[in-house]
PDB file of C-alpha atoms in Angstrom:
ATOM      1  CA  UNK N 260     -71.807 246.781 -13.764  1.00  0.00           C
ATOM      2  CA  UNK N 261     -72.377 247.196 -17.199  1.00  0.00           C
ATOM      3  CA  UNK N 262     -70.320 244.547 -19.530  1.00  0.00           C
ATOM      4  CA  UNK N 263     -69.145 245.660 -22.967  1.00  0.00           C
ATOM      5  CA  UNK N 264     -69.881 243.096 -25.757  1.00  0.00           C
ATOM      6  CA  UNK N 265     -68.190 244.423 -28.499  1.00  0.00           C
ATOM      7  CA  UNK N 266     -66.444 241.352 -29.286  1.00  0.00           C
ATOM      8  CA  UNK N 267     -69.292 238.614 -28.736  1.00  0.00           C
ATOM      9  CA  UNK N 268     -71.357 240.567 -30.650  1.00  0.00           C
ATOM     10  CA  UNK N 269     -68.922 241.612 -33.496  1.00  0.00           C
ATOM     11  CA  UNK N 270     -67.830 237.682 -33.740  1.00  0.00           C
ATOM     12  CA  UNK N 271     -71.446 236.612 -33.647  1.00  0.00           C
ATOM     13  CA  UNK N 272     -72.971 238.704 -37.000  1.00  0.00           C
ATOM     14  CA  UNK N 273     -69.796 237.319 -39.041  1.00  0.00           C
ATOM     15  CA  UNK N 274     -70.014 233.432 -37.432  1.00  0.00           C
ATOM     16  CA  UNK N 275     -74.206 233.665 -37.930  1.00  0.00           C
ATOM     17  CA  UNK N 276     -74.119 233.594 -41.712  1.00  0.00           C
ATOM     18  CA  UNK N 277     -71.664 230.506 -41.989  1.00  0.00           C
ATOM     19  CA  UNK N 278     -74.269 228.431 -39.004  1.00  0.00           C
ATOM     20  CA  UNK N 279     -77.154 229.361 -40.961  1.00  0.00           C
ATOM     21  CA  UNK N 280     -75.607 228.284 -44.749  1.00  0.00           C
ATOM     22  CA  UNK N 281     -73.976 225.400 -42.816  1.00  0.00           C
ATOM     23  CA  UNK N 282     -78.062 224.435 -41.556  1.00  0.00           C
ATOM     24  CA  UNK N 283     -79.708 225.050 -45.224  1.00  0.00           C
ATOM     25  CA  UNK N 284     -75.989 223.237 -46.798  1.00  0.00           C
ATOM     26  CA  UNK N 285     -77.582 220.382 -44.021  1.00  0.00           C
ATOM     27  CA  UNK N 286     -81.207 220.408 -45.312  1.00  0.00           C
ATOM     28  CA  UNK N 287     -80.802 220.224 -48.602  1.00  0.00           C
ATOM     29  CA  UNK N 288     -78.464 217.267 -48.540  1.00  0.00           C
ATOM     30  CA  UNK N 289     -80.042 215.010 -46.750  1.00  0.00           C
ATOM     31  CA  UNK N 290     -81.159 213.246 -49.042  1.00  0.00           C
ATOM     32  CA  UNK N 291     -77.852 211.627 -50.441  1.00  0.00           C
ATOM     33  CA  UNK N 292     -75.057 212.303 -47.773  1.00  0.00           C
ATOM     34  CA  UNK N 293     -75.797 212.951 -43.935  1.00  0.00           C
ATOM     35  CA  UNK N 294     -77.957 215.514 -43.042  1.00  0.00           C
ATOM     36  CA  UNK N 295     -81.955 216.306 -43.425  1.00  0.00           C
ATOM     37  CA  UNK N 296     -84.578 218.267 -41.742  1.00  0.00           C
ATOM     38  CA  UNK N 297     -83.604 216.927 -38.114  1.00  0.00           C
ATOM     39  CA  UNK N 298     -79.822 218.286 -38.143  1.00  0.00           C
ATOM     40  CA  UNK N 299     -80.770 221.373 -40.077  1.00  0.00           C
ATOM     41  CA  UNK N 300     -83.622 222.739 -38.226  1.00  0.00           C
ATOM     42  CA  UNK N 301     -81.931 222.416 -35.127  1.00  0.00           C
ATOM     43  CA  UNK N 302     -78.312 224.077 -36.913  1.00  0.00           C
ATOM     44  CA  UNK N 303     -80.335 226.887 -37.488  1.00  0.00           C
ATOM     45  CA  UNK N 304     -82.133 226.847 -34.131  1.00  0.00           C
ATOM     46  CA  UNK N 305     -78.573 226.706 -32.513  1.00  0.00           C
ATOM     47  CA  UNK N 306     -78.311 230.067 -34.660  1.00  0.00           C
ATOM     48  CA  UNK N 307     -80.974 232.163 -33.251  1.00  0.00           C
ATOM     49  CA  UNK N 308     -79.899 230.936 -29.796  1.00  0.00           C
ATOM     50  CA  UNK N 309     -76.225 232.325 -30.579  1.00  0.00           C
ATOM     51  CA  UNK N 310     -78.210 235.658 -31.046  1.00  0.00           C
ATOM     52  CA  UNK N 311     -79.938 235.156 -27.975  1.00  0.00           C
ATOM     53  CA  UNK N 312     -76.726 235.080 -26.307  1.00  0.00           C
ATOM     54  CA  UNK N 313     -74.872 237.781 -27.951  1.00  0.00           C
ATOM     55  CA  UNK N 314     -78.078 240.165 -27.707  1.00  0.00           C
ATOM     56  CA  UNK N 315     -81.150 240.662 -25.567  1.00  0.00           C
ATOM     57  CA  UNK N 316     -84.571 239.200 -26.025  1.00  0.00           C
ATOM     58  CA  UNK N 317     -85.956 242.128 -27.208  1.00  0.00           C
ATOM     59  CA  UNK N 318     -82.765 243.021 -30.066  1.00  0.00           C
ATOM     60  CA  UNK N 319     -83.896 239.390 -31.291  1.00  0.00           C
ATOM     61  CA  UNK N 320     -87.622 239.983 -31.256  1.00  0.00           C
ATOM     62  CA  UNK N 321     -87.081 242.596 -33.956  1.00  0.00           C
ATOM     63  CA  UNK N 322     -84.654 240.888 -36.164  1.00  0.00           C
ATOM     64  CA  UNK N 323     -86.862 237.660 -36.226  1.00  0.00           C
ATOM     65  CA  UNK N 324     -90.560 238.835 -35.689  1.00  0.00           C
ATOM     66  CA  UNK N 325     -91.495 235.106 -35.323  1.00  0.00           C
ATOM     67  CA  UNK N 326     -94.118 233.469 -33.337  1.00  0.00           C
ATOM     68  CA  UNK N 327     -92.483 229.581 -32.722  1.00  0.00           C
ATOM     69  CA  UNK N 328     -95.712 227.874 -31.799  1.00  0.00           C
ATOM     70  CA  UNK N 329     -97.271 229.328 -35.127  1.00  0.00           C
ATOM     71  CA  UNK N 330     -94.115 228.038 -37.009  1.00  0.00           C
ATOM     72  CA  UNK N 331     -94.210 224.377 -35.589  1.00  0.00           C
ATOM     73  CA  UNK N 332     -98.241 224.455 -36.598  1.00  0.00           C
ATOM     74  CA  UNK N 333     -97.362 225.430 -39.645  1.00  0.00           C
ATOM     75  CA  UNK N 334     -94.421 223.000 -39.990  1.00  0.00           C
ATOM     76  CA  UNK N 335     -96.995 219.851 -39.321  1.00  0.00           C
ATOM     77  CA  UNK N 336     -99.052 221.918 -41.916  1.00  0.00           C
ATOM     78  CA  UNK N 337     -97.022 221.296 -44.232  1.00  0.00           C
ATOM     79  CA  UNK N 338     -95.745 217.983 -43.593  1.00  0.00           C
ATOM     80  CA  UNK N 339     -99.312 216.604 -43.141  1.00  0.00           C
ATOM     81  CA  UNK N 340    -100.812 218.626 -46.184  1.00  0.00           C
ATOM     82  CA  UNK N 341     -97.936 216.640 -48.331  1.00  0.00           C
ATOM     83  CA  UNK N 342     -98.975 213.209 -46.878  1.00  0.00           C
ATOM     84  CA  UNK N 343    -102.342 214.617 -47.727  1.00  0.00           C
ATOM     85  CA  UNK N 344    -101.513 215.968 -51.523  1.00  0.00           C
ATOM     86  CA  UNK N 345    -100.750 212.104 -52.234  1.00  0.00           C
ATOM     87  CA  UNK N 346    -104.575 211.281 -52.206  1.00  0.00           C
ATOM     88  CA  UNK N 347    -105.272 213.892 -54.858  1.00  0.00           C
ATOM     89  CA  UNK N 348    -103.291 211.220 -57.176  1.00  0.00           C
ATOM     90  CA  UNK N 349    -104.755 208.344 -56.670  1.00  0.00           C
ATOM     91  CA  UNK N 350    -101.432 206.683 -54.364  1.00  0.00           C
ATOM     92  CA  UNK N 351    -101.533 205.909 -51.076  1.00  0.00           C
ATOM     93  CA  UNK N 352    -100.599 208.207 -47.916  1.00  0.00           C
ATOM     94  CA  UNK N 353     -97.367 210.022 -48.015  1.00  0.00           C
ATOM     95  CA  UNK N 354     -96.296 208.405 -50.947  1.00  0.00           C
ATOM     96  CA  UNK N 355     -93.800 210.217 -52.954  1.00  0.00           C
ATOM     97  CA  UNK N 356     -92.288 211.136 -56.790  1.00  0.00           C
ATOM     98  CA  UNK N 357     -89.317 212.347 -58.202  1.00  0.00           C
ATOM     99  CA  UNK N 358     -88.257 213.891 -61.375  1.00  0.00           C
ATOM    100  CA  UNK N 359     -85.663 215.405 -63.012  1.00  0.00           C
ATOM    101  CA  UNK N 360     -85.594 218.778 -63.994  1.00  0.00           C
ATOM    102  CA  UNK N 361     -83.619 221.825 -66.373  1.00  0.00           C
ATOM    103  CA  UNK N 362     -82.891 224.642 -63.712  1.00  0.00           C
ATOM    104  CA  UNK N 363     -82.199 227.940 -65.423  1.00  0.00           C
ATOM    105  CA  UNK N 364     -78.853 228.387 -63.088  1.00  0.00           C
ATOM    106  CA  UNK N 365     -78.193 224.821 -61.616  1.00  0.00           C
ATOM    107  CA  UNK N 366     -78.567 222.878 -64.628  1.00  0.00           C
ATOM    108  CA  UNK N 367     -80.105 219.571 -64.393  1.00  0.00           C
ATOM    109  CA  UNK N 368     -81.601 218.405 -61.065  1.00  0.00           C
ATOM    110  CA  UNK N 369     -83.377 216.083 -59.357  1.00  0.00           C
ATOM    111  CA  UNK N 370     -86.226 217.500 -57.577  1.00  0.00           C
ATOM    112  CA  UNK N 371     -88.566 215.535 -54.605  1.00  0.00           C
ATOM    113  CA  UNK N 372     -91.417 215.959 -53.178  1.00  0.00           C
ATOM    114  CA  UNK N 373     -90.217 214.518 -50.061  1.00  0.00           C
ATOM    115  CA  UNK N 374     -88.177 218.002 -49.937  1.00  0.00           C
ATOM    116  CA  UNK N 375     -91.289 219.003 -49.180  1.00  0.00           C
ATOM    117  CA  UNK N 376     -92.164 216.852 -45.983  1.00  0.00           C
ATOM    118  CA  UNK N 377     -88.398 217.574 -44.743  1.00  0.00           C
ATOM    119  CA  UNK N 378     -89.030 221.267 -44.795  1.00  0.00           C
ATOM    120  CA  UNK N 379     -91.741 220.773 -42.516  1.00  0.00           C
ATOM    121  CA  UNK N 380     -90.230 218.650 -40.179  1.00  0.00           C
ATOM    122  CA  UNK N 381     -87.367 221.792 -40.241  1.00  0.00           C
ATOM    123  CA  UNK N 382     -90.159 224.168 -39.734  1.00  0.00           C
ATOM    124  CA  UNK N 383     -91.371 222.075 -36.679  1.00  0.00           C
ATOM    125  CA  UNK N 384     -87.918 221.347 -35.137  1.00  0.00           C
ATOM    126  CA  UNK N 385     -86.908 225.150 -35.637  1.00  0.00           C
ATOM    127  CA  UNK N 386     -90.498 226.121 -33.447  1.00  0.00           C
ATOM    128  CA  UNK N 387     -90.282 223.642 -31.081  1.00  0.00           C
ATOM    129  CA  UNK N 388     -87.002 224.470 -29.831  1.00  0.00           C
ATOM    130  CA  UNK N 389     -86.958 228.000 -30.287  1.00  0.00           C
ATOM    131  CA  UNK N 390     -90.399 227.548 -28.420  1.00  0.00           C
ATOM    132  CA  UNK N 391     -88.308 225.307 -25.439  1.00  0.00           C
ATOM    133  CA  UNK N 392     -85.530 227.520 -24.803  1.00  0.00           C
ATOM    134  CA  UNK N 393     -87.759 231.075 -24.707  1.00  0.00           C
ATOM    135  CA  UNK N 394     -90.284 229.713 -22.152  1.00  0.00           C
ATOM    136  CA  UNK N 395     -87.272 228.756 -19.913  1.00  0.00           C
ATOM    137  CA  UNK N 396     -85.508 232.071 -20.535  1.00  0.00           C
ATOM    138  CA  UNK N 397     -88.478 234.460 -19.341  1.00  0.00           C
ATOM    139  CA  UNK N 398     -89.318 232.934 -16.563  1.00  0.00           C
ATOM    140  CA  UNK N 399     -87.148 234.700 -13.831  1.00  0.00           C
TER     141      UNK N 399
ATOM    142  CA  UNK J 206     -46.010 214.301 -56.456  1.00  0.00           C
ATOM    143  CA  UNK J 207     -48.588 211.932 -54.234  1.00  0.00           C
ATOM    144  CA  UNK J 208     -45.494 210.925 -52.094  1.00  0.00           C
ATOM    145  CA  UNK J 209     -44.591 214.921 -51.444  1.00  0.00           C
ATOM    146  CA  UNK J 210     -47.869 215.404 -50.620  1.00  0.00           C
ATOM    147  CA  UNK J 211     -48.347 212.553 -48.397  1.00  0.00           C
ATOM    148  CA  UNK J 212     -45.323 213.941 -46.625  1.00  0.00           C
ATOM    149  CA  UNK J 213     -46.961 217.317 -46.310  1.00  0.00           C
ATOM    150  CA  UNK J 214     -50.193 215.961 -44.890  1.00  0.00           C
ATOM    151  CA  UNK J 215     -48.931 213.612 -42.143  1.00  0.00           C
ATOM    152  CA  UNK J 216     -46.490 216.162 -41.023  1.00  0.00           C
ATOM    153  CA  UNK J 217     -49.865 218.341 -40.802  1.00  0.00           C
ATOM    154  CA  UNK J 218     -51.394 215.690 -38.897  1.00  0.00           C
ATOM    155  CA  UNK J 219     -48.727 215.101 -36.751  1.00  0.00           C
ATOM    156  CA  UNK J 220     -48.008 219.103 -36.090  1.00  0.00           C
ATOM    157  CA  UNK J 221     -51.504 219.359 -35.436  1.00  0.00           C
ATOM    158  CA  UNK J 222     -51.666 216.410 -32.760  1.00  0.00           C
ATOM    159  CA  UNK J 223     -48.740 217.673 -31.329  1.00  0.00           C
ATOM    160  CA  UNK J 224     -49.627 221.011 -30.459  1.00  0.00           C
ATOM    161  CA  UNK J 225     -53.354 219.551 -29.151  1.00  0.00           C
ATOM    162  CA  UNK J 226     -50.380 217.438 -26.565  1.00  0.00           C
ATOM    163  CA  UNK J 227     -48.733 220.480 -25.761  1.00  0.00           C
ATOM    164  CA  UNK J 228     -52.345 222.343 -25.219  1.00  0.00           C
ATOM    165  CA  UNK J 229     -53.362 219.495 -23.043  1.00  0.00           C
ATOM    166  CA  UNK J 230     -49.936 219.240 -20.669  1.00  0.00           C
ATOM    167  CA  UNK J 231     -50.701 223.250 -20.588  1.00  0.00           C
ATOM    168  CA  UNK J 232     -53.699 222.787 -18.946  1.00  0.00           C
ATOM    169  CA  UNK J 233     -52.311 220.240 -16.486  1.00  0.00           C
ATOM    170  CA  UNK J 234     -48.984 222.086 -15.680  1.00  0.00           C
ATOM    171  CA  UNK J 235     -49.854 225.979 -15.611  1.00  0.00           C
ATOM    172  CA  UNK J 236     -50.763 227.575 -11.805  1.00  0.00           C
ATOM    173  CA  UNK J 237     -54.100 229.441 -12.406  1.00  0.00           C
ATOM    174  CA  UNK J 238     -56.834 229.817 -14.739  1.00  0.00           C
ATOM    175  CA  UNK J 239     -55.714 232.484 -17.304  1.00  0.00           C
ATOM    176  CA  UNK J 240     -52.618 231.129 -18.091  1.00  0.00           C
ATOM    177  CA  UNK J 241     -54.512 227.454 -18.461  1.00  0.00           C
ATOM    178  CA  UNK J 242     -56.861 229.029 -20.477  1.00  0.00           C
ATOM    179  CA  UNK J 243     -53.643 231.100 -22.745  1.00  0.00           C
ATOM    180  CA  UNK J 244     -52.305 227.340 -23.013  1.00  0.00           C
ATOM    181  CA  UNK J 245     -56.058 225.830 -24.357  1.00  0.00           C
ATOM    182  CA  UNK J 246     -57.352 228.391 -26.661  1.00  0.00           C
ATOM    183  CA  UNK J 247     -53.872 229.102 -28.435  1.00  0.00           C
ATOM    184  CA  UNK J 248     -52.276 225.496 -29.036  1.00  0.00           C
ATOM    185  CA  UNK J 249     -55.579 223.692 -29.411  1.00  0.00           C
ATOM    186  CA  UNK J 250     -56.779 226.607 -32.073  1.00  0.00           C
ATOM    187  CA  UNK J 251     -53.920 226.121 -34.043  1.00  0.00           C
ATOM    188  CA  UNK J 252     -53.822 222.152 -33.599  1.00  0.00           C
ATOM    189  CA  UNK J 253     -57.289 221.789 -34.557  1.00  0.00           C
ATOM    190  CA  UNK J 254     -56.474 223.842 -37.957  1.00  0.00           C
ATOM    191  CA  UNK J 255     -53.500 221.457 -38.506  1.00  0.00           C
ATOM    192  CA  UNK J 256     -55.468 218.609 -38.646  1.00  0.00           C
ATOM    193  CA  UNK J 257     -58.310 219.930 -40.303  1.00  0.00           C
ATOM    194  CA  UNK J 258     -55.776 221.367 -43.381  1.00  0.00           C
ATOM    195  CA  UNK J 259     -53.952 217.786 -43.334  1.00  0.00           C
ATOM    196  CA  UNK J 260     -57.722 216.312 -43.938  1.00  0.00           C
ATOM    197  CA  UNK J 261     -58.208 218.771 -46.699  1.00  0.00           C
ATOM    198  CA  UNK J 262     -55.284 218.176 -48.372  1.00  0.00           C
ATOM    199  CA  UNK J 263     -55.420 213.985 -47.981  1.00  0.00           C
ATOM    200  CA  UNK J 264     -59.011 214.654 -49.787  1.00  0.00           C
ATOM    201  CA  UNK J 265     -57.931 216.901 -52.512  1.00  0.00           C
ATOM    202  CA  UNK J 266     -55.046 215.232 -53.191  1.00  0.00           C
ATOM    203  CA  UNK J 267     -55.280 211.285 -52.786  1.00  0.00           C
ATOM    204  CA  UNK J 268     -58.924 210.724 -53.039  1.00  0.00           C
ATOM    205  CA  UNK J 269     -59.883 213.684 -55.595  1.00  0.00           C
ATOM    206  CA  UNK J 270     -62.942 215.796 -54.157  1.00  0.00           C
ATOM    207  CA  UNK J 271     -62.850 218.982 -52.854  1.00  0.00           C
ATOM    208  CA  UNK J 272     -64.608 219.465 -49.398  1.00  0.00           C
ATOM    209  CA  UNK J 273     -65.546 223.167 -48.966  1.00  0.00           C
ATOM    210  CA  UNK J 274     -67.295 222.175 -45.505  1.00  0.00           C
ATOM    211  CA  UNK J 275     -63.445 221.095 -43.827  1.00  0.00           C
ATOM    212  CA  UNK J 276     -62.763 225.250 -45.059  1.00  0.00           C
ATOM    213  CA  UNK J 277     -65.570 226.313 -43.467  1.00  0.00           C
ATOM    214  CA  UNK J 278     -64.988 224.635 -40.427  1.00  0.00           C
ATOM    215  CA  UNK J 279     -61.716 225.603 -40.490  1.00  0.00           C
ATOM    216  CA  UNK J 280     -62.988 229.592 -40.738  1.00  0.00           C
ATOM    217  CA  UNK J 281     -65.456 228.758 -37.758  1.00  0.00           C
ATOM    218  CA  UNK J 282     -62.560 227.478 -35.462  1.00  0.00           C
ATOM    219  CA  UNK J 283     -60.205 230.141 -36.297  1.00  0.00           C
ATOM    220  CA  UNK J 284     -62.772 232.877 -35.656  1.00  0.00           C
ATOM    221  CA  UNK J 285     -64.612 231.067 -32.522  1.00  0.00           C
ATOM    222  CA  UNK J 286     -62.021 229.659 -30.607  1.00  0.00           C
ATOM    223  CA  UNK J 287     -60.306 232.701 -29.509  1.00  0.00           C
ATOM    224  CA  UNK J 288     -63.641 234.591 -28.391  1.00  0.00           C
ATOM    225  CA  UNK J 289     -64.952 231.333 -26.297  1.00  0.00           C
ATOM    226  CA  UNK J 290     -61.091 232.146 -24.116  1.00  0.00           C
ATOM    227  CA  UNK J 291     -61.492 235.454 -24.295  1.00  0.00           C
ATOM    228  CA  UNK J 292     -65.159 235.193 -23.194  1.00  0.00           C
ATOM    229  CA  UNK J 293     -64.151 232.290 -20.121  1.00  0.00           C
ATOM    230  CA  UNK J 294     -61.599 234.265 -19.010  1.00  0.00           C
ATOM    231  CA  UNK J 295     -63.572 237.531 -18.607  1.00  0.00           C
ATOM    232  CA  UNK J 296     -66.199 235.469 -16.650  1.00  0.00           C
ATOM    233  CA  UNK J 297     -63.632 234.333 -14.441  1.00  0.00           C
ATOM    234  CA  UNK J 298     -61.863 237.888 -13.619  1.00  0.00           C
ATOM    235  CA  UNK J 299     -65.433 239.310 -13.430  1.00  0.00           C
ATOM    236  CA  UNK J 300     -66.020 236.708 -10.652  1.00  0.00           C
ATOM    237  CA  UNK J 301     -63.013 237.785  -8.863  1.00  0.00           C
ATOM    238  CA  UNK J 302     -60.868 234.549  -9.953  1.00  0.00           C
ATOM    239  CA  UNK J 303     -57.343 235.323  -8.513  1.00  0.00           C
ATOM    240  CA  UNK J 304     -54.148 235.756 -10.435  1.00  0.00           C
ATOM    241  CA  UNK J 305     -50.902 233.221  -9.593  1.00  0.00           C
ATOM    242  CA  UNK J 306     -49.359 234.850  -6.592  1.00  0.00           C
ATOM    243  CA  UNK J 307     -46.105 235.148  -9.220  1.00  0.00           C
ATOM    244  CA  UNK J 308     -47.780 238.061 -11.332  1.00  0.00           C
ATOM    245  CA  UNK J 309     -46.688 241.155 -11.381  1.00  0.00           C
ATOM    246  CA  UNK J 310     -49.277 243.194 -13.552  1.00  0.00           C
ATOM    247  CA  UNK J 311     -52.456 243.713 -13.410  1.00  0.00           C
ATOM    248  CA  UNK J 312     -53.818 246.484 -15.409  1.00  0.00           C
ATOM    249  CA  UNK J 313     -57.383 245.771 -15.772  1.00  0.00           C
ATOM    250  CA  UNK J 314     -57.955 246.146 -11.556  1.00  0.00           C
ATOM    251  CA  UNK J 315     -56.462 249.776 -12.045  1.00  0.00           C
ATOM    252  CA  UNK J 316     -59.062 250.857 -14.777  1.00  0.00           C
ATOM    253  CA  UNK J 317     -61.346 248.942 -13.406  1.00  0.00           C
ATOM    254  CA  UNK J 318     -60.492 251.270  -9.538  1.00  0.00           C
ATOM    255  CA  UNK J 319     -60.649 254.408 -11.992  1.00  0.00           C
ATOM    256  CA  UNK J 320     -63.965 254.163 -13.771  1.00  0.00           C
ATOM    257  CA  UNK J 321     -65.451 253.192 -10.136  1.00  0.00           C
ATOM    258  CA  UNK J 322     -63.860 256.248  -8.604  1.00  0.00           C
ATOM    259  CA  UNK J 323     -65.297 258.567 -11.822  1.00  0.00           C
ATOM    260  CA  UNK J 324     -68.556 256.440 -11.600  1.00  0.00           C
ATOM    261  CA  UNK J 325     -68.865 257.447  -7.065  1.00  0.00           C
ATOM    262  CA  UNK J 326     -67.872 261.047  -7.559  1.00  0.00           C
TER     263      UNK J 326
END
């Protein structure tokens, strides 16, 4: 029998915009109030898996042309390349700075580099689970 | 002012802990599953919101910040809650959960008998 969807669907493009703000809200805050990498790459995981549910593997496949192994490689890229970068300076591994800055919109603002190690460990949480749940959904 | 508002906010809290009660003896007390689930995703929809406004206002009001995120969550529940029972109980008619021998109407089985009868011949 063919099920109609109308409202799973409808409810899940309004409801995907707030989980996904909600997950970069998450990842940019971690580093004063709760929140971080961890919490937000796996917010925004829970996302794509809402879309999984609402649509078929195939809708999802052309909304997100992603390959999850390649984005968790390049996740651990980017968080070893920072621990890397710290040599280049002289300071020991995966040592970081701060400073602050005058953003054209958002005034003045602190800005890390160890943003830049949370985005990969994002990156990697995002893969590995997207990577996790699609293996276990194609097999029949 | 702060004593009005005080008012306003436990009475939020309390409205909103009530109805949660009333959800919850729902569940225990109705005979089958859509009613139980009419009970759950109404009262507990709206108690959740009561609570969640009563937080929002104790925040704005007594301790000064404003926290956009008890909004949002507030938007998530109202829009969510009502499609997860509106999603369990099509699950459970679609598996062929009966109705409480007390009901009367059931419209769905006859469109369901007509589009099967247009889909055979």
């Amino acid at each position: 029998m063919k099920t109609n969807d109308v409202i799973l669907q409808t409810v899940t493009k309004i409801v995907l915009f707030i989980i996904v703000l909600f997950s970069i809200y998450l990842f940019f805050a971690g580093h004063n109030t709760p929140g971080g990498g961890f919490v937000g790459g796996l917010m925004a995981s829970g996302a794509i898996v809402l879309l999984l549910l609402a649509f078929d593997v195939k809708t999802v496949l052309n909304i997100l042309p992603i390959n999850y192994i390649n984005l968790a490689g390049v996740g651990l890229f980017i968080a070893v390349g920072f621990g890397a970068g710290s040599f280049l300076v002289g300071e020991p591994f995966l040592s970081h700075a701060f400073d602050y800055f005058e953003l054209p919109l958002l005034g003045k603002t602190e800005l890390t580099t160890a943003t830049i190690f949370d985005l990969g460990v994002y990156l990697v949480v995002i893969g590995v689970t997207m990577t996790i749940i699609q293996t276990i959904g194609e097999t029949e | 002012m702060i004593v009005i508002s005080k008012f306003i906010i436990g009475y939020l809290v309390l409205q909103g802990a009530l109805l949660s009660l009333i959800a919850a003896f729902g569940v225990l007390r109705l005979p089958d599953a859509y009613t139980r689930n009419h009970a759950a995703s109404k009262s507990a929809t709206l108690g959740v919101i009561s609570i969640l406004l009563g937080v929002f206002l104790y925040f704005l009001i007594i301790e000064g910040q404003t926290n956009s995120r008890i909004i949002l969550g507030i938007i998530f529940v109202f829009l969510t809650s009502p499609v997860a029972g509106h999603l369990i109980s099509r699950a459970a008619y679609n598996k062929g959960v009966p109705l409480w021998k007390g009901s009367v109407q059931d419209d769905l089985k006859h469109h369901r008998e007509k589009t099967n009868q247009k889909a055979k011949g």
